[in-house]
Amino acid sequence: MAKTSDWARKVLALLQAGNRAAAIAQIKVAPTVKDLRALQADIAARTLAGRWRDVDAAIEDNLALLAAPRLHRSP
């Protein structure tokens, strides 16, 4: 069984605490595309999508950057 990552929940906790700058900094160094998609799904599940436009933009930008094969981070 694969180990699940708590990264998305921790970034969501930063957002809910009102620390958007720290959350965006974490989004910029996201470990994987899967973690970013999990964060995006968690935000949508809690009906918070659109609440923080800068966070939504950071997620979209970094999903695009990580999707490029040459920019994937090594494990």
PDB file of C-alpha atoms in Angstrom:
ATOM      1  CA  MET A   1       0.000   0.000   0.000  1.00  0.00           C
ATOM      2  CA  ALA A   2       1.251   3.436  -0.865  1.00  0.00           C
ATOM      3  CA  LYS A   3       1.729   5.936   1.895  1.00  0.00           C
ATOM      4  CA  THR A   4      -0.692   8.828   1.657  1.00  0.00           C
ATOM      5  CA  SER A   5       0.614  12.353   1.837  1.00  0.00           C
ATOM      6  CA  ASP A   6      -0.647  14.852   4.402  1.00  0.00           C
ATOM      7  CA  TRP A   7       0.704  17.755   2.376  1.00  0.00           C
ATOM      8  CA  ALA A   8      -2.659  18.856   0.953  1.00  0.00           C
ATOM      9  CA  ARG A   9      -4.341  18.872   4.360  1.00  0.00           C
ATOM     10  CA  LYS A  10      -1.500  20.887   5.874  1.00  0.00           C
ATOM     11  CA  VAL A  11      -1.666  23.512   3.116  1.00  0.00           C
ATOM     12  CA  LEU A  12      -5.454  23.677   3.486  1.00  0.00           C
ATOM     13  CA  ALA A  13      -4.973  24.250   7.220  1.00  0.00           C
ATOM     14  CA  LEU A  14      -2.663  27.171   6.412  1.00  0.00           C
ATOM     15  CA  LEU A  15      -5.349  28.646   4.174  1.00  0.00           C
ATOM     16  CA  GLN A  16      -8.066  28.248   6.757  1.00  0.00           C
ATOM     17  CA  ALA A  17      -5.826  29.892   9.351  1.00  0.00           C
ATOM     18  CA  GLY A  18      -5.537  32.903   7.056  1.00  0.00           C
ATOM     19  CA  ASN A  19      -1.889  32.475   6.092  1.00  0.00           C
ATOM     20  CA  ARG A  20      -2.206  32.665   2.305  1.00  0.00           C
ATOM     21  CA  ALA A  21       1.408  33.700   1.748  1.00  0.00           C
ATOM     22  CA  ALA A  22       2.720  30.554   3.444  1.00  0.00           C
ATOM     23  CA  ALA A  23       0.226  28.392   1.554  1.00  0.00           C
ATOM     24  CA  ILE A  24       1.284  29.870  -1.779  1.00  0.00           C
ATOM     25  CA  ALA A  25       4.941  29.317  -0.874  1.00  0.00           C
ATOM     26  CA  GLN A  26       4.145  25.663  -0.157  1.00  0.00           C
ATOM     27  CA  ILE A  27       2.201  25.353  -3.406  1.00  0.00           C
ATOM     28  CA  LYS A  28       5.240  26.613  -5.324  1.00  0.00           C
ATOM     29  CA  VAL A  29       7.343  23.760  -3.909  1.00  0.00           C
ATOM     30  CA  ALA A  30       4.650  21.079  -4.102  1.00  0.00           C
ATOM     31  CA  PRO A  31       6.132  17.586  -4.119  1.00  0.00           C
ATOM     32  CA  THR A  32       3.983  16.085  -6.898  1.00  0.00           C
ATOM     33  CA  VAL A  33       1.129  16.780  -9.286  1.00  0.00           C
ATOM     34  CA  LYS A  34      -0.934  14.281  -7.276  1.00  0.00           C
ATOM     35  CA  ASP A  35      -0.530  16.400  -4.146  1.00  0.00           C
ATOM     36  CA  LEU A  36      -1.569  19.560  -5.982  1.00  0.00           C
ATOM     37  CA  ARG A  37      -4.624  17.821  -7.404  1.00  0.00           C
ATOM     38  CA  ALA A  38      -5.504  16.562  -3.909  1.00  0.00           C
ATOM     39  CA  LEU A  39      -5.293  20.128  -2.599  1.00  0.00           C
ATOM     40  CA  GLN A  40      -7.465  21.356  -5.455  1.00  0.00           C
ATOM     41  CA  ALA A  41     -10.025  18.615  -4.713  1.00  0.00           C
ATOM     42  CA  ASP A  42     -10.017  19.418  -0.980  1.00  0.00           C
ATOM     43  CA  ILE A  43     -10.638  23.093  -1.690  1.00  0.00           C
ATOM     44  CA  ALA A  44     -13.490  22.220  -4.058  1.00  0.00           C
ATOM     45  CA  ALA A  45     -14.991  19.718  -1.598  1.00  0.00           C
ATOM     46  CA  ARG A  46     -15.178  22.374   1.090  1.00  0.00           C
ATOM     47  CA  THR A  47     -16.735  24.838  -1.368  1.00  0.00           C
ATOM     48  CA  LEU A  48     -13.801  27.212  -0.956  1.00  0.00           C
ATOM     49  CA  ALA A  49     -12.964  27.355  -4.665  1.00  0.00           C
ATOM     50  CA  GLY A  50     -12.879  30.953  -5.819  1.00  0.00           C
ATOM     51  CA  ARG A  51     -12.474  32.327  -2.307  1.00  0.00           C
ATOM     52  CA  TRP A  52      -8.747  32.882  -2.738  1.00  0.00           C
ATOM     53  CA  ARG A  53      -8.067  33.844  -6.351  1.00  0.00           C
ATOM     54  CA  ASP A  54      -4.312  34.086  -5.846  1.00  0.00           C
ATOM     55  CA  VAL A  55      -4.214  30.581  -4.380  1.00  0.00           C
ATOM     56  CA  ASP A  56      -6.297  29.194  -7.247  1.00  0.00           C
ATOM     57  CA  ALA A  57      -3.942  30.864  -9.730  1.00  0.00           C
ATOM     58  CA  ALA A  58      -0.874  29.476  -7.934  1.00  0.00           C
ATOM     59  CA  ILE A  59      -2.307  25.957  -8.056  1.00  0.00           C
ATOM     60  CA  GLU A  60      -3.099  26.218 -11.771  1.00  0.00           C
ATOM     61  CA  ASP A  61       0.324  27.700 -12.586  1.00  0.00           C
ATOM     62  CA  ASN A  62       2.205  25.033 -10.685  1.00  0.00           C
ATOM     63  CA  LEU A  63       0.091  22.221 -12.112  1.00  0.00           C
ATOM     64  CA  ALA A  64       1.101  23.437 -15.559  1.00  0.00           C
ATOM     65  CA  LEU A  65       4.759  23.676 -14.552  1.00  0.00           C
ATOM     66  CA  LEU A  66       4.865  20.221 -12.974  1.00  0.00           C
ATOM     67  CA  ALA A  67       3.023  18.679 -15.916  1.00  0.00           C
ATOM     68  CA  ALA A  68       5.971  19.443 -18.188  1.00  0.00           C
ATOM     69  CA  PRO A  69       8.226  16.358 -18.197  1.00  0.00           C
ATOM     70  CA  ARG A  70      11.437  18.353 -18.041  1.00  0.00           C
ATOM     71  CA  LEU A  71      10.412  20.054 -14.793  1.00  0.00           C
ATOM     72  CA  HIS A  72       9.386  17.005 -12.753  1.00  0.00           C
ATOM     73  CA  ARG A  73      11.228  16.777  -9.501  1.00  0.00           C
ATOM     74  CA  SER A  74      13.152  13.634  -8.787  1.00  0.00           C
ATOM     75  CA  PRO A  75      11.827  11.500  -5.934  1.00  0.00           C
TER      76      PRO A  75
END
